[in-house]
CSV table of C-alpha atoms in Angstrom, one decimal:
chain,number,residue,atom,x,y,z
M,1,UNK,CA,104.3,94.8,108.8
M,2,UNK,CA,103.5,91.5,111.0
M,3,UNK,CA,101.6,93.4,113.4
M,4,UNK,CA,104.4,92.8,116.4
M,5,UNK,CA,106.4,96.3,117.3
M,6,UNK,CA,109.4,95.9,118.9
M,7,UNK,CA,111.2,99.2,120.6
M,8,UNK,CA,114.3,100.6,120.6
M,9,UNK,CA,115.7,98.9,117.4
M,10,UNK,CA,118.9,99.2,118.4
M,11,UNK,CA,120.1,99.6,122.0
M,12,UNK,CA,123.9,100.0,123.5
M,13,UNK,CA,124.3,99.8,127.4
M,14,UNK,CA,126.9,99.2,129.8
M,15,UNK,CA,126.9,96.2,132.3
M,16,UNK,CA,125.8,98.8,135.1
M,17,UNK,CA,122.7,100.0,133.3
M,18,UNK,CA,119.1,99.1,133.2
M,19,UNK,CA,117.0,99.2,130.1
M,20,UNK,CA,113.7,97.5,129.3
M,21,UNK,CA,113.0,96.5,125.5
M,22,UNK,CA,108.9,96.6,124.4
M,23,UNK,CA,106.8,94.6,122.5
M,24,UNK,CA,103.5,95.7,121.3
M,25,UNK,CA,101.2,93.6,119.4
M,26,UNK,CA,97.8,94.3,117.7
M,27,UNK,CA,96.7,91.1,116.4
M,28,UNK,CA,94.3,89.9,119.4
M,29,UNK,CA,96.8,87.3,120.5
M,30,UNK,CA,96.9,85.4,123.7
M,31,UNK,CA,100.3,84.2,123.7
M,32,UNK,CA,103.6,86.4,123.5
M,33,UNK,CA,107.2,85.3,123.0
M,34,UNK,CA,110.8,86.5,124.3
M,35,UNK,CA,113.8,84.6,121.9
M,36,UNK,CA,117.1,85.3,121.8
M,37,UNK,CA,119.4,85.2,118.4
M,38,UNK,CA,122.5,85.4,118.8
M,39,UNK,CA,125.4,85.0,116.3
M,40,UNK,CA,126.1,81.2,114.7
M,41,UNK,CA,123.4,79.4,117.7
M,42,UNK,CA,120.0,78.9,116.9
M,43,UNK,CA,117.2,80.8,118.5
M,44,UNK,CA,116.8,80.6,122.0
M,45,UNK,CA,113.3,80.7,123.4
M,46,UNK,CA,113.4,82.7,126.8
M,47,UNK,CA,110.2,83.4,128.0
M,48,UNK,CA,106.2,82.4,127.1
M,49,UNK,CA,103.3,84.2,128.3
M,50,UNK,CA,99.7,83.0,128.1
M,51,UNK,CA,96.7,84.9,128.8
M,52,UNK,CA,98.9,87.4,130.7
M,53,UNK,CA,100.8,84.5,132.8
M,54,UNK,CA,104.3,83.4,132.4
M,55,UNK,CA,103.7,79.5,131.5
M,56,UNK,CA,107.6,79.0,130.2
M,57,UNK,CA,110.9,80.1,131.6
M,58,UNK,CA,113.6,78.9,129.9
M,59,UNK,CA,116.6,78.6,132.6
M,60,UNK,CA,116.9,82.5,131.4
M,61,UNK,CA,119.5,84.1,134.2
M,62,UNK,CA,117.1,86.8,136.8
M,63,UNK,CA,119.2,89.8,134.9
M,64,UNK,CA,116.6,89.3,132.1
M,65,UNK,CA,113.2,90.0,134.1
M,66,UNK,CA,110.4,89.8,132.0
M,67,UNK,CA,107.1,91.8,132.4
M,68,UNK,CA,103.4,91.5,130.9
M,69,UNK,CA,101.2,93.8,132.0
M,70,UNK,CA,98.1,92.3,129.4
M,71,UNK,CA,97.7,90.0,126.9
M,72,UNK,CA,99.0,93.0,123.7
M,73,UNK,CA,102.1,94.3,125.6
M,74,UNK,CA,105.7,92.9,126.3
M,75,UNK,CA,109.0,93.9,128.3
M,76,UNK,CA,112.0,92.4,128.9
M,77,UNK,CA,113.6,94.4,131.2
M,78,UNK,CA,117.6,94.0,131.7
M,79,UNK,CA,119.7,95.1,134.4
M,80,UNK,CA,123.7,94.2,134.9
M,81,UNK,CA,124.5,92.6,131.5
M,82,UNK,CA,127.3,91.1,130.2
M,83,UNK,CA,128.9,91.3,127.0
M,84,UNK,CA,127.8,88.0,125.9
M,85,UNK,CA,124.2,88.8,126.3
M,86,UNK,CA,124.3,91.1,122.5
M,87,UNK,CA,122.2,89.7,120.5
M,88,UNK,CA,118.9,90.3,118.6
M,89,UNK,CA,115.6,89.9,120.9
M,90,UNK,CA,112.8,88.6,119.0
M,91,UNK,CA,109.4,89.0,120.4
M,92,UNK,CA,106.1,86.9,119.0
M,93,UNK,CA,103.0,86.5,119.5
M,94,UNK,CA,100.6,83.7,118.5
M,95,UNK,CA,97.2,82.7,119.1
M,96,UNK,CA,98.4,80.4,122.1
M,97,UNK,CA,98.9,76.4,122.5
M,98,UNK,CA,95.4,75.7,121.8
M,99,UNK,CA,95.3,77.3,118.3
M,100,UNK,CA,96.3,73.8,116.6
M,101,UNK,CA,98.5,75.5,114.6
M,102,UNK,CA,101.0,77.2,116.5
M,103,UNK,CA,102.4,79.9,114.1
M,104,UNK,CA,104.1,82.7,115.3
M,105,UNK,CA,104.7,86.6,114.0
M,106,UNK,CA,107.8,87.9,114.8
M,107,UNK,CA,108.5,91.6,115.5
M,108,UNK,CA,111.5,93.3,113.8
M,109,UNK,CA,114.0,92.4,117.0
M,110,UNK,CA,115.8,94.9,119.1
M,111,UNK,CA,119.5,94.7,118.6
M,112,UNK,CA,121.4,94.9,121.4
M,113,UNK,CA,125.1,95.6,122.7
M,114,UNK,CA,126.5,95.5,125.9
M,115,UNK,CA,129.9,97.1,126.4
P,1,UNK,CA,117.4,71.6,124.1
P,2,UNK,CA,117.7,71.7,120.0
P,3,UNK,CA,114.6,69.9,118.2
P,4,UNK,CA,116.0,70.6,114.2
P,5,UNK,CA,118.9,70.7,112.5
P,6,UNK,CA,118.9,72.3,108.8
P,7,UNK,CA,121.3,70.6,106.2
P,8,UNK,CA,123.2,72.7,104.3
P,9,UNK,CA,124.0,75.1,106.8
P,10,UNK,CA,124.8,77.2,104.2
P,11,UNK,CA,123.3,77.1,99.9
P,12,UNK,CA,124.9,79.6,96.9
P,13,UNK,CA,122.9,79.3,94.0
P,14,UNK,CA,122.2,81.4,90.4
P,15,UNK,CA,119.0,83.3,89.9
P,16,UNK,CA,116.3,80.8,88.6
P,17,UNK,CA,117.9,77.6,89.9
P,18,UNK,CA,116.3,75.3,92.6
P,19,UNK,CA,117.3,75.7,96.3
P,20,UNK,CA,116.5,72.5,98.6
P,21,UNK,CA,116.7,72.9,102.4
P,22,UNK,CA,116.5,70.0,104.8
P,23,UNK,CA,115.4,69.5,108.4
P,24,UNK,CA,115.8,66.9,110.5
P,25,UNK,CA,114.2,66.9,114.4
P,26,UNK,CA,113.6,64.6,117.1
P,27,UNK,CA,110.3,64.0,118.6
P,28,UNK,CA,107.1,63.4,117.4
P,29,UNK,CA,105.8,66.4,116.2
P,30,UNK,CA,101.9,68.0,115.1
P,31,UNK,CA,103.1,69.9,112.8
P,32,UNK,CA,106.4,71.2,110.9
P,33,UNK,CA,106.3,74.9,109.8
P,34,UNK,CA,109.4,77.0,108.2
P,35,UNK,CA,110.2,80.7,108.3
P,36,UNK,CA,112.4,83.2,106.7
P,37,UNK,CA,114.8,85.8,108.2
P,38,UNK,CA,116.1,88.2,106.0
P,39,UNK,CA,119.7,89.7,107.4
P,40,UNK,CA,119.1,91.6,111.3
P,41,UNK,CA,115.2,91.1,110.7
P,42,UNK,CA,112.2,89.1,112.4
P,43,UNK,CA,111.1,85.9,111.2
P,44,UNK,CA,108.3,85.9,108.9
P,45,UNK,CA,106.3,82.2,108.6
P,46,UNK,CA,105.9,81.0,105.0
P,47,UNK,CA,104.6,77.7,105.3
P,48,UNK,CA,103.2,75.0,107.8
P,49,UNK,CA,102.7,71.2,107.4
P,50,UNK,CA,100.2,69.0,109.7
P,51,UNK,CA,101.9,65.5,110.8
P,52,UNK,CA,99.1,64.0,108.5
P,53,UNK,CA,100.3,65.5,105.4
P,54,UNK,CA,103.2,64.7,103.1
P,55,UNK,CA,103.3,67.7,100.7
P,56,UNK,CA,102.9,71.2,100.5
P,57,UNK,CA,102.6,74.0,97.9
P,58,UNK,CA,102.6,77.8,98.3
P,59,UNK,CA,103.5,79.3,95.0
P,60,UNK,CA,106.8,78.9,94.2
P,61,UNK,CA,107.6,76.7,97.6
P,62,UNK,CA,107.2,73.1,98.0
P,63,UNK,CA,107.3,71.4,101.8
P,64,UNK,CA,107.5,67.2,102.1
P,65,UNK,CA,107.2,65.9,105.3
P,66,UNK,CA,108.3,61.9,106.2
P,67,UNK,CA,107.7,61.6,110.1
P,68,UNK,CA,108.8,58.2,109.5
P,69,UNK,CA,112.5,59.6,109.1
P,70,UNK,CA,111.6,62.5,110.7
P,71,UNK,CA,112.7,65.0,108.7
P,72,UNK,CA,111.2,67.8,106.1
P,73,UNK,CA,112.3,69.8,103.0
P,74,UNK,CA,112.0,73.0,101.7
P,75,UNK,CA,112.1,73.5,97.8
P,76,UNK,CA,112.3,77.3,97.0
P,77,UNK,CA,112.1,76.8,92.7
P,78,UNK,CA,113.1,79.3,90.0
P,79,UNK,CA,115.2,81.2,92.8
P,80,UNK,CA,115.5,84.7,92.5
P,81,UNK,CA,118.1,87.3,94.5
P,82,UNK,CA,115.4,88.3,97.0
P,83,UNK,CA,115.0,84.6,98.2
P,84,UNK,CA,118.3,85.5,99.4
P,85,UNK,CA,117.8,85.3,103.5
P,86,UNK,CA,118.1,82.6,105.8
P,87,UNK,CA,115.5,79.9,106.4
P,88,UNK,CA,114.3,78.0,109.7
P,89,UNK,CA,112.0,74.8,110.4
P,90,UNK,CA,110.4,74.9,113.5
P,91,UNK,CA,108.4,72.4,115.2
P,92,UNK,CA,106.0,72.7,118.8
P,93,UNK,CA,106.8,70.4,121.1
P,94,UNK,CA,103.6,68.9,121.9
P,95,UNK,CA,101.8,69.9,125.2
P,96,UNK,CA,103.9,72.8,125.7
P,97,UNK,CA,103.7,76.5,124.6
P,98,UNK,CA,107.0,75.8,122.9
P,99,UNK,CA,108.5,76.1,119.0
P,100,UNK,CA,111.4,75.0,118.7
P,101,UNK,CA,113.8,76.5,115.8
P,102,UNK,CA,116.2,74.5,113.8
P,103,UNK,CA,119.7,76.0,113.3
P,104,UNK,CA,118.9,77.6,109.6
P,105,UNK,CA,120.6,77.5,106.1
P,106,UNK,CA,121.3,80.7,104.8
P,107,UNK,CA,120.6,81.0,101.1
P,108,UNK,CA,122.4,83.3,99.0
P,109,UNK,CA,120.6,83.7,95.7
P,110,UNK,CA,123.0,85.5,92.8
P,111,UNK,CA,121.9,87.5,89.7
């Protein structure tokens, strides 16, 4: 248990659908992570929010529209995939940039397929 | 872009051997720190390095950094069949909210 929930676990959509995956953390972090794993490529970072605001976007294509409503919760909401976009969505959170450290606590990933 | 690059990409060893990971990466760094990814799972941090160190211990895990060569290694000793996952470095990229993974080894541990 790292203290980062990610939900569904496991998703399946079509390209035509929209879904939203959640992140829910309960460590008192500032900073909260989108990556991307997908098979045989290391992770991709997608998105970084601090303090609520969106301080990275990765060249991440607008089908993948990210959400942060405070500084505990997460979306990534996903509308018209493709195929290759099945992978395993990590979220994070750490304490942000200015923690010297950096470390980061993963959630569990949402696995997802898109027919 | 890619910052590190694990070498091997992949390790088989015997329960109680030594398993040695190595990362390389390419710009100057704060820290190094490594994490572990059992199969379909999240990432779970197991050890961090400051630029100004050159070794590290956590139990049965030893980290060397050189930032002259830039590079790091990861000794996991008397191995057993639950070290079997796959292992990351990771590094910030200084003055951005960004940690950048290496491409793993994955470490397969028999009994």
């Amino acid at each position: 248990e790292t203290g980062v929930t990610q939900t569904p676990r496991h998703l399946v959509m079509g390209m035509t659908n929209k879904k939203s995956l959640k992140c829910e953390q309960h460590l008192g972090h500032n900073a909260m992570y989108w990556y991307k794993q997908s098979a045989k490529k290391p992770l991709e970072l997608m998105f970084v929010y601090n303090f609520k605001e969106q301080t990275e976007n990765n060249s991440v294509p607008s089908r993948f529209s990210p959400e942060c409503p405070n500084s505990s919760h997460l979306f990534l909401h996903l509308h018209t995939l493709q195929p290759e976009d099945s992978a395993l969505y990590l979220c994070a959170s750490s304490q942000g940039p200015d923690s010297n450290t950096g470390e980061l606590f993963f959630g569990e990933g949402s696995r997802l397929t898109v027919l | 872009s890619q910052q590190g690059e694990e070498d091997p990409q992949a390790l088989s060893i015997q329960e109680g051997e030594n398993a040695t990971m190595n990362c390389s990466y390419k710009t100057s760094i704060n820290n190094l720190q490594w994490y572990r990814q059992n199969s379909g799972r999240g990432l779970v941090h197991l050890i961090l390095i400051r630029s100004n160190e050159r070794e590290k211990h956590s139990g049965r895990l030893r980290v060397t950094l050189d930032t002259s060569k830039k590079s790091s290694s990861l000794l996991i000793t008397a191995s057993r069949a639950a070290d079997t996952a796959s292992y990351f470095c990771a590094t910030p990229l200084i003055g951005t909210d960004k940690l950048i993974f290496g491409t793993g080894t994955r470490l397969q541990v028999f009994p």
